[in-house]
Amino acid sequence: MKILLVGNGAREHCIAETLKKSKQSVLYSYLKSKNPGIISLSKGFETGDYSDLNKIKSYTHKIKPDFAFIGPEDPLSNGVADLLISIGIPTIGPTKKLARLETSKSFTRSLLKKYKINGNPEFGVFDKKNIGNAKKFIDGLSQCVIKPDGLTGGKGVKVQGDHFRTKKEAFDYCSEVLQAHSFVVVEEKLEGEEFSLQCLTDGKTAAAMPPVQDHKRAFVGDKGSNTGGMGSYSCENHLLPFLEKKDIEEGLKITQKVANAVYKETGEFYRGIMYAGLIKTKYGIKLLEYNARLGDPEAMNVLPLMETDFVDVCGAITNQKLNKIKIKFQKKATVCKYIVPDGYPDNPAKNLKMQNYIMLLLNRRKMGFTPQAQGLLHALG
Ligand code: GLY
């Protein structure tokens, strides 16, 4: 099985490792920038931009993969899945139209509303013409969340109480968002524990992977800027300390209904990942957002636990046979912790060697060299 993997991050390295566990797989990769981990697992690779559809097309023609797996949101929003499908390559990853579940917060909220699917908070969508109404809407909410209607690398959403205090600041941020985006979504702020439910889908059936909790704030104690995710964990029993089985069932039910709704809306089956960002509130499970890809770091929590051959799982997605296989995960707890450069995420220091950087961190924090840290330093040479 020749597989083309698109993506260059830690998440895609983890996807590559999981695909490589299968004896059937021969991996090729297309990366925005070189990742030695992915390259060492690949029989061949090409580097280039995710918007360079001609380059991706000619590399695909060269290697003739049996299927492709698209990791990050950028190639999805640039239409790489549309391109691959149009040249006959079965693809894990939604087309541009379907990826709107992630790229357009207003699309997803309106879809849930139209198809009467549970999980929406109170929300309003505003543009430059009706921005005046946003003020009244914000005034009617006890606290609000402001979301740009587009991709922002996890850093555009602002929450009252965390990132700003007053309703005036909320309104000012709406105006700021509309300088760069066509729409802004204003939502009632939900209180509760957040979790990530990454689901695989072939467009007809959705299957949930073990839930994960991701911690997004840059500093200890949930302080500092929002990041893509600083660290995450999952539990041995495939629940989280604040979750019951029925909560997972509800999250999956929402996702199954959304998969059906996007088909009705677009006439296209969604083949790929529907990662639901959910929150357990006192009113039940609510949807914060969808991502059209695996989470980073959450992929690292679940993929290494997968016992079922991942290539078979991908085949079941592309052939719409997900209802025919049982996907098994080891009963183990996992923890993933990112080490990031100083200044991350706003102004990260560049060109520091990881080894020096880890020494610096350990010294600065007056930490001893634990066996794990020694192991890490040793592994880095
Ligand atoms: N960890 C959050 C995300 O992948 O969007």
mmCIF file of C-alpha atoms and ligand atoms in Angstrom:
data_model
loop_
_atom_site.group_PDB
_atom_site.id
_atom_site.type_symbol
_atom_site.label_atom_id
_atom_site.label_comp_id
_atom_site.label_asym_id
_atom_site.label_seq_id
_atom_site.Cartn_x
_atom_site.Cartn_y
_atom_site.Cartn_z
ATOM 1 C CA MET A 1 0.000 0.000 0.000
ATOM 2 C CA LYS A 2 1.589 3.251 -1.091
ATOM 3 C CA ILE A 3 0.456 6.112 1.127
ATOM 4 C CA LEU A 4 1.005 9.821 0.610
ATOM 5 C CA LEU A 5 1.096 11.747 3.886
ATOM 6 C CA VAL A 6 0.686 15.534 3.669
ATOM 7 C CA GLY A 7 1.958 17.500 6.684
ATOM 8 C CA ASN A 8 5.138 18.242 8.574
ATOM 9 C CA GLY A 9 4.364 18.566 12.307
ATOM 10 C CA ALA A 10 4.535 16.368 15.383
ATOM 11 C CA ARG A 11 0.960 15.227 14.669
ATOM 12 C CA GLU A 12 1.950 14.016 11.197
ATOM 13 C CA HIS A 13 5.043 12.290 12.633
ATOM 14 C CA CYS A 14 2.667 10.394 14.905
ATOM 15 C CA ILE A 15 0.355 9.573 11.965
ATOM 16 C CA ALA A 16 3.412 8.338 10.044
ATOM 17 C CA GLU A 17 4.537 6.117 12.933
ATOM 18 C CA THR A 18 1.050 4.637 13.271
ATOM 19 C CA LEU A 19 0.776 3.951 9.533
ATOM 20 C CA LYS A 20 4.260 2.421 9.535
ATOM 21 C CA LYS A 21 3.256 -0.082 12.218
ATOM 22 C CA SER A 22 1.260 -1.778 9.469
ATOM 23 C CA LYS A 23 3.231 -4.279 7.397
ATOM 24 C CA GLN A 24 1.195 -3.167 4.371
ATOM 25 C CA SER A 25 2.482 0.414 4.296
ATOM 26 C CA VAL A 26 5.055 2.183 2.153
ATOM 27 C CA LEU A 27 5.062 5.844 3.074
ATOM 28 C CA TYR A 28 5.766 8.934 0.979
ATOM 29 C CA SER A 29 5.464 12.416 2.371
ATOM 30 C CA TYR A 30 4.839 15.952 1.165
ATOM 31 C CA LEU A 31 6.007 18.510 3.721
ATOM 32 C CA LYS A 32 6.012 22.298 4.008
ATOM 33 C CA SER A 33 9.341 22.055 5.811
ATOM 34 C CA LYS A 34 11.581 19.123 6.609
ATOM 35 C CA ASN A 35 10.725 16.970 9.610
ATOM 36 C CA PRO A 36 13.520 14.410 10.116
ATOM 37 C CA GLY A 37 11.126 12.111 12.013
ATOM 38 C CA ILE A 38 8.707 11.868 9.082
ATOM 39 C CA ILE A 39 11.453 11.750 6.462
ATOM 40 C CA SER A 40 13.187 8.833 8.195
ATOM 41 C CA LEU A 41 9.937 6.851 7.935
ATOM 42 C CA SER A 42 9.318 7.774 4.298
ATOM 43 C CA LYS A 43 10.571 5.987 1.189
ATOM 44 C CA GLY A 44 10.495 9.328 -0.579
ATOM 45 C CA PHE A 45 9.501 12.906 0.147
ATOM 46 C CA GLU A 46 8.902 16.282 -1.486
ATOM 47 C CA THR A 47 8.914 19.691 0.149
ATOM 48 C CA GLY A 48 6.689 22.564 -0.929
ATOM 49 C CA ASP A 49 3.920 24.885 0.019
ATOM 50 C CA TYR A 50 0.482 23.502 0.880
ATOM 51 C CA SER A 51 -1.029 25.967 -1.592
ATOM 52 C CA ASP A 52 1.193 24.747 -4.440
ATOM 53 C CA LEU A 53 -1.411 22.430 -5.948
ATOM 54 C CA ASN A 54 0.635 21.880 -9.139
ATOM 55 C CA LYS A 55 3.608 20.598 -7.171
ATOM 56 C CA ILE A 56 1.399 18.334 -5.060
ATOM 57 C CA LYS A 57 -0.287 17.048 -8.206
ATOM 58 C CA SER A 58 2.954 16.212 -9.999
ATOM 59 C CA TYR A 59 4.420 14.504 -6.899
ATOM 60 C CA THR A 60 1.217 12.468 -6.566
ATOM 61 C CA HIS A 61 1.387 11.436 -10.234
ATOM 62 C CA LYS A 62 5.005 10.415 -9.708
ATOM 63 C CA ILE A 63 4.398 8.127 -6.731
ATOM 64 C CA LYS A 64 0.846 6.941 -7.571
ATOM 65 C CA PRO A 65 -0.332 6.370 -3.990
ATOM 66 C CA ASP A 66 -3.163 3.970 -3.111
ATOM 67 C CA PHE A 67 -4.495 6.617 -0.761
ATOM 68 C CA ALA A 68 -3.517 9.930 0.832
ATOM 69 C CA PHE A 69 -3.755 11.182 4.405
ATOM 70 C CA ILE A 70 -3.868 14.938 4.957
ATOM 71 C CA GLY A 71 -2.763 15.970 8.463
ATOM 72 C CA PRO A 72 -3.075 19.754 9.012
ATOM 73 C CA GLU A 73 -5.847 22.252 8.339
ATOM 74 C CA ASP A 74 -3.866 24.425 5.879
ATOM 75 C CA PRO A 75 -3.804 21.926 2.989
ATOM 76 C CA LEU A 76 -7.457 21.110 3.687
ATOM 77 C CA SER A 77 -8.467 24.756 3.448
ATOM 78 C CA ASN A 78 -6.340 25.111 0.285
ATOM 79 C CA GLY A 79 -8.292 22.319 -1.424
ATOM 80 C CA VAL A 80 -5.611 19.604 -1.429
ATOM 81 C CA ALA A 81 -8.278 16.924 -0.776
ATOM 82 C CA ASP A 82 -10.360 18.279 -3.698
ATOM 83 C CA LEU A 83 -7.280 18.030 -5.932
ATOM 84 C CA LEU A 84 -6.351 14.480 -4.861
ATOM 85 C CA ILE A 85 -9.922 13.205 -5.172
ATOM 86 C CA SER A 86 -10.208 14.825 -8.624
ATOM 87 C CA ILE A 87 -7.203 12.777 -9.824
ATOM 88 C CA GLY A 88 -8.633 9.558 -8.394
ATOM 89 C CA ILE A 89 -6.729 9.254 -5.094
ATOM 90 C CA PRO A 90 -8.882 8.076 -2.158
ATOM 91 C CA THR A 91 -8.204 10.655 0.523
ATOM 92 C CA ILE A 92 -8.496 10.832 4.302
ATOM 93 C CA GLY A 93 -9.334 14.484 4.855
ATOM 94 C CA PRO A 94 -12.362 16.504 3.767
ATOM 95 C CA THR A 95 -12.744 18.661 0.680
ATOM 96 C CA LYS A 96 -12.666 22.433 1.051
ATOM 97 C CA LYS A 97 -16.452 22.564 1.200
ATOM 98 C CA LEU A 98 -16.630 20.024 4.018
ATOM 99 C CA ALA A 99 -13.618 21.431 5.864
ATOM 100 C CA ARG A 100 -15.800 24.503 6.513
ATOM 101 C CA LEU A 101 -16.748 22.633 9.681
ATOM 102 C CA GLU A 102 -13.378 23.917 10.911
ATOM 103 C CA THR A 103 -12.680 26.887 8.679
ATOM 104 C CA SER A 104 -16.037 28.591 9.247
ATOM 105 C CA LYS A 105 -17.436 28.769 12.763
ATOM 106 C CA SER A 106 -20.624 30.354 11.378
ATOM 107 C CA PHE A 107 -21.150 27.441 8.954
ATOM 108 C CA THR A 108 -21.021 24.912 11.808
ATOM 109 C CA ARG A 109 -23.270 26.875 14.170
ATOM 110 C CA SER A 110 -25.834 27.474 11.415
ATOM 111 C CA LEU A 111 -25.709 23.792 10.395
ATOM 112 C CA LEU A 112 -26.480 22.613 13.937
ATOM 113 C CA LYS A 113 -29.293 25.136 14.121
ATOM 114 C CA LYS A 114 -30.787 24.213 10.728
ATOM 115 C CA TYR A 115 -30.736 20.455 11.448
ATOM 116 C CA LYS A 116 -31.841 20.899 15.099
ATOM 117 C CA ILE A 117 -28.753 19.140 16.455
ATOM 118 C CA ASN A 118 -28.017 19.552 20.176
ATOM 119 C CA GLY A 119 -24.880 21.302 21.317
ATOM 120 C CA ASN A 120 -25.158 24.955 20.229
ATOM 121 C CA PRO A 121 -24.877 27.759 22.783
ATOM 122 C CA GLU A 122 -26.735 31.013 22.072
ATOM 123 C CA PHE A 123 -24.934 32.601 19.152
ATOM 124 C CA GLY A 124 -25.098 35.397 16.605
ATOM 125 C CA VAL A 125 -23.218 35.962 13.321
ATOM 126 C CA PHE A 126 -22.317 39.518 12.330
ATOM 127 C CA ASP A 127 -20.668 41.261 9.399
ATOM 128 C CA LYS A 128 -19.695 44.894 8.711
ATOM 129 C CA LYS A 129 -23.281 45.720 7.671
ATOM 130 C CA ASN A 130 -25.041 44.460 10.797
ATOM 131 C CA ILE A 131 -22.248 44.960 13.339
ATOM 132 C CA GLY A 132 -24.524 47.440 15.149
ATOM 133 C CA ASN A 133 -26.713 44.479 16.216
ATOM 134 C CA ALA A 134 -23.727 42.767 17.857
ATOM 135 C CA LYS A 135 -23.781 45.322 20.671
ATOM 136 C CA LYS A 136 -27.372 44.513 21.591
ATOM 137 C CA PHE A 137 -26.660 40.777 21.315
ATOM 138 C CA ILE A 138 -23.595 41.043 23.584
ATOM 139 C CA ASP A 139 -25.613 43.082 26.099
ATOM 140 C CA GLY A 140 -28.161 40.249 26.260
ATOM 141 C CA LEU A 141 -25.557 37.638 27.238
ATOM 142 C CA SER A 142 -24.150 37.339 30.727
ATOM 143 C CA GLN A 143 -20.637 36.684 29.322
ATOM 144 C CA CYS A 144 -19.506 36.103 25.760
ATOM 145 C CA VAL A 145 -16.909 34.536 23.488
ATOM 146 C CA ILE A 146 -15.807 36.186 20.228
ATOM 147 C CA LYS A 147 -14.716 33.956 17.325
ATOM 148 C CA PRO A 148 -13.301 35.110 13.981
ATOM 149 C CA ASP A 149 -15.011 33.233 11.137
ATOM 150 C CA GLY A 150 -11.844 31.702 9.678
ATOM 151 C CA LEU A 151 -8.607 29.895 10.513
ATOM 152 C CA THR A 152 -6.510 31.579 13.206
ATOM 153 C CA GLY A 153 -4.185 28.783 14.374
ATOM 154 C CA GLY A 154 -6.134 28.452 17.632
ATOM 155 C CA LYS A 155 -5.200 31.992 18.658
ATOM 156 C CA GLY A 156 -8.126 34.142 17.470
ATOM 157 C CA VAL A 157 -10.874 33.137 19.896
ATOM 158 C CA LYS A 158 -11.237 35.516 22.846
ATOM 159 C CA VAL A 159 -13.165 34.670 25.986
ATOM 160 C CA GLN A 160 -14.636 37.198 28.410
ATOM 161 C CA GLY A 161 -12.945 36.951 31.795
ATOM 162 C CA ASP A 162 -9.862 35.283 30.277
ATOM 163 C CA HIS A 163 -8.809 37.584 27.435
ATOM 164 C CA PHE A 164 -10.937 40.693 27.990
ATOM 165 C CA ARG A 165 -13.224 42.002 30.714
ATOM 166 C CA THR A 166 -15.949 44.362 29.534
ATOM 167 C CA LYS A 167 -18.744 44.243 26.944
ATOM 168 C CA LYS A 168 -17.191 47.282 25.270
ATOM 169 C CA GLU A 169 -13.950 45.349 24.809
ATOM 170 C CA ALA A 170 -16.005 42.480 23.324
ATOM 171 C CA PHE A 171 -17.605 44.843 20.828
ATOM 172 C CA ASP A 172 -14.249 46.473 19.987
ATOM 173 C CA TYR A 173 -12.747 43.039 19.341
ATOM 174 C CA CYS A 174 -15.684 42.213 16.996
ATOM 175 C CA SER A 175 -14.832 45.326 14.969
ATOM 176 C CA GLU A 176 -11.139 44.345 14.940
ATOM 177 C CA VAL A 177 -11.991 40.825 13.722
ATOM 178 C CA LEU A 178 -14.051 42.259 10.858
ATOM 179 C CA GLN A 179 -10.964 44.067 9.521
ATOM 180 C CA ALA A 180 -9.505 40.661 8.607
ATOM 181 C CA HIS A 181 -12.557 38.357 8.335
ATOM 182 C CA SER A 182 -15.950 38.657 6.627
ATOM 183 C CA PHE A 183 -17.885 37.469 9.678
ATOM 184 C CA VAL A 184 -17.523 37.336 13.428
ATOM 185 C CA VAL A 185 -19.394 34.873 15.654
ATOM 186 C CA VAL A 186 -20.503 35.958 19.117
ATOM 187 C CA GLU A 187 -21.450 33.186 21.537
ATOM 188 C CA GLU A 188 -22.690 32.805 25.065
ATOM 189 C CA LYS A 189 -19.744 31.782 27.284
ATOM 190 C CA LEU A 190 -20.116 28.182 28.444
ATOM 191 C CA GLU A 191 -18.761 27.040 31.813
ATOM 192 C CA GLY A 192 -17.440 23.535 32.364
ATOM 193 C CA GLU A 193 -14.654 21.074 31.570
ATOM 194 C CA GLU A 194 -13.513 20.955 27.967
ATOM 195 C CA PHE A 195 -12.452 17.797 26.141
ATOM 196 C CA SER A 196 -11.521 16.630 22.663
ATOM 197 C CA LEU A 197 -13.465 13.805 21.041
ATOM 198 C CA GLN A 198 -11.626 12.876 17.850
ATOM 199 C CA CYS A 199 -13.927 10.833 15.615
ATOM 200 C CA LEU A 200 -13.116 8.932 12.440
ATOM 201 C CA THR A 201 -15.800 9.043 9.780
ATOM 202 C CA ASP A 202 -16.475 7.703 6.298
ATOM 203 C CA GLY A 203 -19.362 10.131 5.900
ATOM 204 C CA LYS A 204 -21.936 7.527 6.950
ATOM 205 C CA THR A 205 -20.580 6.155 10.234
ATOM 206 C CA ALA A 206 -18.674 8.050 12.936
ATOM 207 C CA ALA A 207 -16.427 6.218 15.434
ATOM 208 C CA ALA A 208 -14.990 7.931 18.497
ATOM 209 C CA MET A 209 -11.408 7.538 19.686
ATOM 210 C CA PRO A 210 -10.683 7.814 23.437
ATOM 211 C CA PRO A 211 -11.358 11.340 24.759
ATOM 212 C CA VAL A 212 -8.442 13.630 25.556
ATOM 213 C CA GLN A 213 -8.119 16.825 27.578
ATOM 214 C CA ASP A 214 -5.857 19.442 26.040
ATOM 215 C CA HIS A 215 -4.390 22.403 27.972
ATOM 216 C CA LYS A 216 -4.102 25.451 25.767
ATOM 217 C CA ARG A 217 -2.791 28.272 27.952
ATOM 218 C CA ALA A 218 0.931 28.978 27.654
ATOM 219 C CA PHE A 219 1.835 28.961 31.347
ATOM 220 C CA VAL A 220 1.335 26.844 34.429
ATOM 221 C CA GLY A 221 -1.990 27.385 36.226
ATOM 222 C CA ASP A 222 -3.937 28.056 32.986
ATOM 223 C CA LYS A 223 -2.301 31.480 32.601
ATOM 224 C CA GLY A 224 -0.929 33.294 29.549
ATOM 225 C CA SER A 225 -1.902 33.361 25.869
ATOM 226 C CA ASN A 226 -3.866 30.642 24.151
ATOM 227 C CA THR A 227 -1.698 28.242 22.164
ATOM 228 C CA GLY A 228 -2.521 25.366 19.833
ATOM 229 C CA GLY A 229 -2.070 23.113 22.896
ATOM 230 C CA MET A 230 0.729 22.834 25.466
ATOM 231 C CA GLY A 231 -0.037 19.358 26.705
ATOM 232 C CA SER A 232 -2.744 16.751 26.900
ATOM 233 C CA TYR A 233 -3.712 13.536 28.639
ATOM 234 C CA SER A 234 -6.039 10.588 28.259
ATOM 235 C CA CYS A 235 -7.052 7.938 30.785
ATOM 236 C CA GLU A 236 -6.728 4.186 30.953
ATOM 237 C CA ASN A 237 -10.508 3.649 31.044
ATOM 238 C CA HIS A 238 -11.076 5.772 27.907
ATOM 239 C CA LEU A 239 -12.986 8.343 29.936
ATOM 240 C CA LEU A 240 -11.732 11.471 31.710
ATOM 241 C CA PRO A 241 -12.084 12.144 35.451
ATOM 242 C CA PHE A 242 -15.124 14.378 34.858
ATOM 243 C CA LEU A 243 -16.789 12.264 32.156
ATOM 244 C CA GLU A 244 -19.246 9.384 32.119
ATOM 245 C CA LYS A 245 -19.848 6.977 29.250
ATOM 246 C CA LYS A 246 -23.107 8.744 28.372
ATOM 247 C CA ASP A 247 -21.173 11.997 27.793
ATOM 248 C CA ILE A 248 -19.022 10.304 25.160
ATOM 249 C CA GLU A 249 -22.158 8.798 23.626
ATOM 250 C CA GLU A 250 -23.728 12.254 23.442
ATOM 251 C CA GLY A 251 -20.584 13.729 21.817
ATOM 252 C CA LEU A 252 -20.575 10.926 19.259
ATOM 253 C CA LYS A 253 -24.304 11.320 18.632
ATOM 254 C CA ILE A 254 -23.812 15.021 17.851
ATOM 255 C CA THR A 255 -20.948 14.149 15.483
ATOM 256 C CA GLN A 256 -22.934 11.410 13.729
ATOM 257 C CA LYS A 257 -25.799 13.858 13.152
ATOM 258 C CA VAL A 258 -23.399 16.515 11.865
ATOM 259 C CA ALA A 259 -21.850 13.982 9.442
ATOM 260 C CA ASN A 260 -25.351 13.225 8.125
ATOM 261 C CA ALA A 261 -26.195 16.939 7.965
ATOM 262 C CA VAL A 262 -23.088 17.912 5.966
ATOM 263 C CA TYR A 263 -23.945 15.188 3.446
ATOM 264 C CA LYS A 264 -27.491 16.521 3.102
ATOM 265 C CA GLU A 265 -26.160 20.055 2.809
ATOM 266 C CA THR A 266 -23.398 19.405 0.241
ATOM 267 C CA GLY A 267 -24.069 16.018 -1.374
ATOM 268 C CA GLU A 268 -20.523 14.966 -0.385
ATOM 269 C CA PHE A 269 -19.510 12.307 2.125
ATOM 270 C CA TYR A 270 -17.057 13.516 4.760
ATOM 271 C CA ARG A 271 -14.137 11.050 4.841
ATOM 272 C CA GLY A 272 -11.639 11.878 7.535
ATOM 273 C CA ILE A 273 -11.503 13.190 11.056
ATOM 274 C CA MET A 274 -14.233 15.126 12.794
ATOM 275 C CA TYR A 275 -12.614 16.342 15.965
ATOM 276 C CA ALA A 276 -15.282 17.738 18.267
ATOM 277 C CA GLY A 277 -14.137 20.256 20.870
ATOM 278 C CA LEU A 278 -16.771 19.641 23.542
ATOM 279 C CA ILE A 279 -17.568 20.998 26.982
ATOM 280 C CA LYS A 280 -19.451 19.343 29.820
ATOM 281 C CA THR A 281 -21.731 21.999 31.295
ATOM 282 C CA LYS A 282 -24.489 21.782 33.875
ATOM 283 C CA TYR A 283 -26.895 21.804 30.926
ATOM 284 C CA GLY A 284 -25.180 18.797 29.299
ATOM 285 C CA ILE A 285 -22.612 18.340 26.546
ATOM 286 C CA LYS A 286 -22.167 21.362 24.260
ATOM 287 C CA LEU A 287 -20.111 21.849 21.130
ATOM 288 C CA LEU A 288 -17.353 24.468 21.186
ATOM 289 C CA GLU A 289 -16.052 23.808 17.688
ATOM 290 C CA TYR A 290 -15.142 21.201 15.097
ATOM 291 C CA ASN A 291 -11.731 20.622 13.624
ATOM 292 C CA ALA A 292 -11.420 18.799 10.318
ATOM 293 C CA ARG A 293 -8.216 17.005 11.380
ATOM 294 C CA LEU A 294 -6.625 15.261 14.322
ATOM 295 C CA GLY A 295 -5.658 17.437 17.253
ATOM 296 C CA ASP A 296 -2.117 18.452 18.001
ATOM 297 C CA PRO A 297 -1.155 17.281 20.647
ATOM 298 C CA GLU A 298 -4.236 15.039 21.008
ATOM 299 C CA ALA A 299 -3.225 12.771 18.095
ATOM 300 C CA MET A 300 -0.197 11.753 20.172
ATOM 301 C CA ASN A 301 -2.488 10.552 22.956
ATOM 302 C CA VAL A 302 -4.688 8.263 20.903
ATOM 303 C CA LEU A 303 -2.859 6.998 17.810
ATOM 304 C CA PRO A 304 -0.105 5.132 19.717
ATOM 305 C CA LEU A 305 -2.890 3.249 21.544
ATOM 306 C CA MET A 306 -4.566 2.014 18.368
ATOM 307 C CA GLU A 307 -4.437 -1.778 18.234
ATOM 308 C CA THR A 308 -6.316 -2.159 14.963
ATOM 309 C CA ASP A 309 -4.152 -1.837 11.840
ATOM 310 C CA PHE A 310 -4.349 1.878 10.935
ATOM 311 C CA VAL A 311 -4.045 1.147 7.214
ATOM 312 C CA ASP A 312 -7.143 -1.086 7.491
ATOM 313 C CA VAL A 313 -8.924 1.722 9.345
ATOM 314 C CA CYS A 314 -8.000 4.168 6.563
ATOM 315 C CA GLY A 315 -9.272 1.645 3.979
ATOM 316 C CA ALA A 316 -12.563 1.389 5.866
ATOM 317 C CA ILE A 317 -12.859 5.187 5.753
ATOM 318 C CA THR A 318 -12.172 5.535 2.039
ATOM 319 C CA ASN A 319 -14.382 2.507 1.143
ATOM 320 C CA GLN A 320 -17.157 3.575 3.518
ATOM 321 C CA LYS A 321 -16.947 0.360 5.536
ATOM 322 C CA LEU A 322 -16.330 1.901 8.952
ATOM 323 C CA ASN A 323 -19.468 0.189 10.273
ATOM 324 C CA LYS A 324 -17.831 -3.173 9.488
ATOM 325 C CA ILE A 325 -14.749 -2.859 11.699
ATOM 326 C CA LYS A 326 -14.227 -2.538 15.429
ATOM 327 C CA ILE A 327 -11.399 -0.117 16.175
ATOM 328 C CA LYS A 328 -9.578 -1.132 19.337
ATOM 329 C CA PHE A 329 -7.376 0.968 21.614
ATOM 330 C CA GLN A 330 -5.062 -0.211 24.391
ATOM 331 C CA LYS A 331 -6.294 0.510 27.902
ATOM 332 C CA LYS A 332 -3.447 2.819 28.899
ATOM 333 C CA ALA A 333 -3.204 6.384 30.160
ATOM 334 C CA THR A 334 -1.145 8.831 28.067
ATOM 335 C CA VAL A 335 0.434 12.243 28.684
ATOM 336 C CA CYS A 336 1.929 14.572 26.096
ATOM 337 C CA LYS A 337 3.887 17.686 27.073
ATOM 338 C CA TYR A 338 5.317 20.220 24.633
ATOM 339 C CA ILE A 339 8.653 21.926 25.195
ATOM 340 C CA VAL A 340 8.437 25.284 23.408
ATOM 341 C CA PRO A 341 10.884 28.141 22.789
ATOM 342 C CA ASP A 342 10.887 31.269 24.942
ATOM 343 C CA GLY A 343 8.280 33.774 23.819
ATOM 344 C CA TYR A 344 5.920 31.089 22.432
ATOM 345 C CA PRO A 345 3.263 31.555 21.058
ATOM 346 C CA ASP A 346 3.467 35.310 20.371
ATOM 347 C CA ASN A 347 7.148 35.749 19.556
ATOM 348 C CA PRO A 348 9.010 32.436 19.731
ATOM 349 C CA ALA A 349 12.823 32.476 19.842
ATOM 350 C CA LYS A 350 14.294 30.926 16.707
ATOM 351 C CA ASN A 351 17.374 28.884 15.810
ATOM 352 C CA LEU A 352 18.125 27.532 19.263
ATOM 353 C CA LYS A 353 19.367 23.979 19.382
ATOM 354 C CA MET A 354 16.874 21.849 21.278
ATOM 355 C CA GLN A 355 19.570 20.308 23.431
ATOM 356 C CA ASN A 356 20.873 23.701 24.577
ATOM 357 C CA TYR A 357 17.389 24.906 25.049
ATOM 358 C CA ILE A 358 16.385 22.061 27.346
ATOM 359 C CA MET A 359 19.561 22.572 29.447
ATOM 360 C CA LEU A 360 18.706 26.255 29.717
ATOM 361 C CA LEU A 361 15.157 25.516 30.819
ATOM 362 C CA LEU A 362 16.236 22.994 33.410
ATOM 363 C CA ASN A 363 18.903 25.317 34.824
ATOM 364 C CA ARG A 364 16.614 28.308 34.863
ATOM 365 C CA ARG A 365 13.943 26.455 36.731
ATOM 366 C CA LYS A 366 16.578 25.044 39.097
ATOM 367 C CA MET A 367 15.315 21.603 38.311
ATOM 368 C CA GLY A 368 17.418 18.546 38.843
ATOM 369 C CA PHE A 369 18.165 16.307 35.917
ATOM 370 C CA THR A 370 15.522 13.646 36.275
ATOM 371 C CA PRO A 371 16.216 10.298 34.614
ATOM 372 C CA GLN A 372 13.680 11.311 31.936
ATOM 373 C CA ALA A 373 15.477 14.609 31.241
ATOM 374 C CA GLN A 374 18.826 12.787 31.108
ATOM 375 C CA GLY A 375 17.284 10.278 28.712
ATOM 376 C CA LEU A 376 15.957 13.075 26.516
ATOM 377 C CA LEU A 377 19.301 14.868 26.439
ATOM 378 C CA HIS A 378 21.052 11.602 25.652
ATOM 379 C CA ALA A 379 18.594 10.887 22.818
ATOM 380 C CA LEU A 380 19.289 14.350 21.387
ATOM 381 C CA GLY A 381 23.002 13.597 21.373
HETATM 382 N N1 GLY B 1 -5.051 20.984 20.406
HETATM 383 C C1 GLY B 1 -5.995 21.742 19.744
HETATM 384 C C2 GLY B 1 -6.058 21.576 18.285
HETATM 385 O O1 GLY B 1 -5.416 20.719 17.708
HETATM 386 O O2 GLY B 1 -6.774 22.327 17.660
#
